């Protein structure tokens, strides 16, 4: 096959995207390698980059100028509550200032009623244009607390 010249038979393949051949890959033919005194197997690939789909250009996000705030909220949930749903609920309730939510602690045992679980939820808040105030943090925290109560019947501990 003319298009596979230079590649060892049985050790070469066409690269196809959709219905279009965009290149080839394979092991260099032993005769060619021998002419250049190459004893180690050499593999080559040729790809027509123009044929590949256009990717999204990278988006630059500058480092934040203003400090963030982290808060830990500990709730008593029913043991059947889904961690994923809890995190998603906090994300929605947190609004634009919320940059991260994670469950950092899970406790079942002394001091926790049967069928309940104590979960620590860490929220990270940050504004792109200013330093957050205590009132900002309190407002977002209260919205999350209210939503946990409404959605899961969760009670804030301590």
JSON list of C-alpha atoms in Angstrom, two decimals, residues 62-124:
[
{"chain": "A", "resi": 62, "resn": "UNK", "atom": "CA", "xyz": [-6.35, 35.25, 37.57]},
{"chain": "A", "resi": 63, "resn": "UNK", "atom": "CA", "xyz": [-5.58, 34.39, 41.16]},
{"chain": "A", "resi": 64, "resn": "UNK", "atom": "CA", "xyz": [-8.04, 36.00, 43.54]},
{"chain": "A", "resi": 65, "resn": "UNK", "atom": "CA", "xyz": [-7.01, 39.40, 44.87]},
{"chain": "A", "resi": 66, "resn": "UNK", "atom": "CA", "xyz": [-9.15, 39.19, 47.99]},
{"chain": "A", "resi": 67, "resn": "UNK", "atom": "CA", "xyz": [-8.92, 36.62, 50.80]},
{"chain": "A", "resi": 68, "resn": "UNK", "atom": "CA", "xyz": [-11.47, 33.89, 51.20]},
{"chain": "A", "resi": 69, "resn": "UNK", "atom": "CA", "xyz": [-13.32, 32.72, 54.30]},
{"chain": "A", "resi": 70, "resn": "UNK", "atom": "CA", "xyz": [-13.80, 29.14, 55.42]},
{"chain": "A", "resi": 71, "resn": "UNK", "atom": "CA", "xyz": [-16.58, 28.05, 57.77]},
{"chain": "A", "resi": 72, "resn": "UNK", "atom": "CA", "xyz": [-17.35, 24.67, 59.31]},
{"chain": "A", "resi": 73, "resn": "UNK", "atom": "CA", "xyz": [-21.01, 23.83, 59.90]},
{"chain": "A", "resi": 74, "resn": "UNK", "atom": "CA", "xyz": [-21.85, 20.61, 61.76]},
{"chain": "A", "resi": 75, "resn": "UNK", "atom": "CA", "xyz": [-25.32, 19.14, 61.25]},
{"chain": "A", "resi": 76, "resn": "UNK", "atom": "CA", "xyz": [-27.32, 16.19, 62.50]},
{"chain": "A", "resi": 77, "resn": "UNK", "atom": "CA", "xyz": [-28.80, 14.40, 59.48]},
{"chain": "A", "resi": 78, "resn": "UNK", "atom": "CA", "xyz": [-30.87, 11.25, 59.06]},
{"chain": "A", "resi": 79, "resn": "UNK", "atom": "CA", "xyz": [-28.41, 8.42, 58.40]},
{"chain": "A", "resi": 80, "resn": "UNK", "atom": "CA", "xyz": [-30.10, 7.85, 55.02]},
{"chain": "A", "resi": 81, "resn": "UNK", "atom": "CA", "xyz": [-29.24, 11.35, 53.72]},
{"chain": "A", "resi": 82, "resn": "UNK", "atom": "CA", "xyz": [-27.06, 11.30, 50.59]},
{"chain": "A", "resi": 83, "resn": "UNK", "atom": "CA", "xyz": [-23.69, 13.06, 50.89]},
{"chain": "A", "resi": 84, "resn": "UNK", "atom": "CA", "xyz": [-23.88, 14.04, 47.22]},
{"chain": "A", "resi": 85, "resn": "UNK", "atom": "CA", "xyz": [-27.32, 15.62, 47.66]},
{"chain": "A", "resi": 86, "resn": "UNK", "atom": "CA", "xyz": [-26.12, 17.47, 50.77]},
{"chain": "A", "resi": 87, "resn": "UNK", "atom": "CA", "xyz": [-23.14, 18.95, 48.89]},
{"chain": "A", "resi": 88, "resn": "UNK", "atom": "CA", "xyz": [-25.30, 19.86, 45.85]},
{"chain": "A", "resi": 89, "resn": "UNK", "atom": "CA", "xyz": [-27.89, 21.53, 48.10]},
{"chain": "A", "resi": 90, "resn": "UNK", "atom": "CA", "xyz": [-25.18, 23.58, 49.82]},
{"chain": "A", "resi": 91, "resn": "UNK", "atom": "CA", "xyz": [-23.74, 24.60, 46.42]},
{"chain": "A", "resi": 92, "resn": "UNK", "atom": "CA", "xyz": [-27.10, 25.88, 45.22]},
{"chain": "A", "resi": 93, "resn": "UNK", "atom": "CA", "xyz": [-27.89, 27.65, 48.49]},
{"chain": "A", "resi": 94, "resn": "UNK", "atom": "CA", "xyz": [-24.43, 29.24, 48.74]},
{"chain": "A", "resi": 95, "resn": "UNK", "atom": "CA", "xyz": [-24.85, 31.43, 45.68]},
{"chain": "A", "resi": 96, "resn": "UNK", "atom": "CA", "xyz": [-22.08, 33.36, 43.94]},
{"chain": "A", "resi": 97, "resn": "UNK", "atom": "CA", "xyz": [-19.85, 33.74, 47.00]},
{"chain": "A", "resi": 98, "resn": "UNK", "atom": "CA", "xyz": [-19.52, 29.98, 47.55]},
{"chain": "A", "resi": 99, "resn": "UNK", "atom": "CA", "xyz": [-16.39, 28.60, 45.89]},
{"chain": "A", "resi": 100, "resn": "UNK", "atom": "CA", "xyz": [-16.16, 25.16, 47.53]},
{"chain": "A", "resi": 101, "resn": "UNK", "atom": "CA", "xyz": [-18.18, 22.74, 49.67]},
{"chain": "A", "resi": 102, "resn": "UNK", "atom": "CA", "xyz": [-17.03, 19.49, 51.16]},
{"chain": "A", "resi": 103, "resn": "UNK", "atom": "CA", "xyz": [-17.96, 17.08, 53.91]},
{"chain": "A", "resi": 104, "resn": "UNK", "atom": "CA", "xyz": [-14.94, 16.95, 56.21]},
{"chain": "A", "resi": 105, "resn": "UNK", "atom": "CA", "xyz": [-16.24, 14.83, 59.10]},
{"chain": "A", "resi": 106, "resn": "UNK", "atom": "CA", "xyz": [-18.73, 12.01, 59.70]},
{"chain": "A", "resi": 107, "resn": "UNK", "atom": "CA", "xyz": [-19.54, 10.75, 63.17]},
{"chain": "A", "resi": 108, "resn": "UNK", "atom": "CA", "xyz": [-21.93, 8.12, 64.47]},
{"chain": "A", "resi": 109, "resn": "UNK", "atom": "CA", "xyz": [-21.78, 7.07, 68.11]},
{"chain": "A", "resi": 110, "resn": "UNK", "atom": "CA", "xyz": [-22.00, 8.53, 71.59]},
{"chain": "A", "resi": 111, "resn": "UNK", "atom": "CA", "xyz": [-24.05, 11.71, 71.63]},
{"chain": "A", "resi": 112, "resn": "UNK", "atom": "CA", "xyz": [-25.65, 11.03, 68.21]},
{"chain": "A", "resi": 113, "resn": "UNK", "atom": "CA", "xyz": [-29.19, 9.57, 68.32]},
{"chain": "A", "resi": 114, "resn": "UNK", "atom": "CA", "xyz": [-29.90, 6.21, 66.69]},
{"chain": "A", "resi": 115, "resn": "UNK", "atom": "CA", "xyz": [-30.59, 6.56, 62.94]},
{"chain": "A", "resi": 116, "resn": "UNK", "atom": "CA", "xyz": [-28.79, 9.92, 62.79]},
{"chain": "A", "resi": 117, "resn": "UNK", "atom": "CA", "xyz": [-25.32, 10.95, 61.62]},
{"chain": "A", "resi": 118, "resn": "UNK", "atom": "CA", "xyz": [-23.27, 14.02, 62.46]},
{"chain": "A", "resi": 119, "resn": "UNK", "atom": "CA", "xyz": [-21.70, 15.55, 59.33]},
{"chain": "A", "resi": 120, "resn": "UNK", "atom": "CA", "xyz": [-19.28, 18.44, 59.21]},
{"chain": "A", "resi": 121, "resn": "UNK", "atom": "CA", "xyz": [-19.70, 20.57, 56.10]},
{"chain": "A", "resi": 122, "resn": "UNK", "atom": "CA", "xyz": [-16.87, 22.98, 55.24]},
{"chain": "A", "resi": 123, "resn": "UNK", "atom": "CA", "xyz": [-17.80, 25.93, 53.04]},
{"chain": "A", "resi": 124, "resn": "UNK", "atom": "CA", "xyz": [-15.32, 28.26, 51.37]}
]
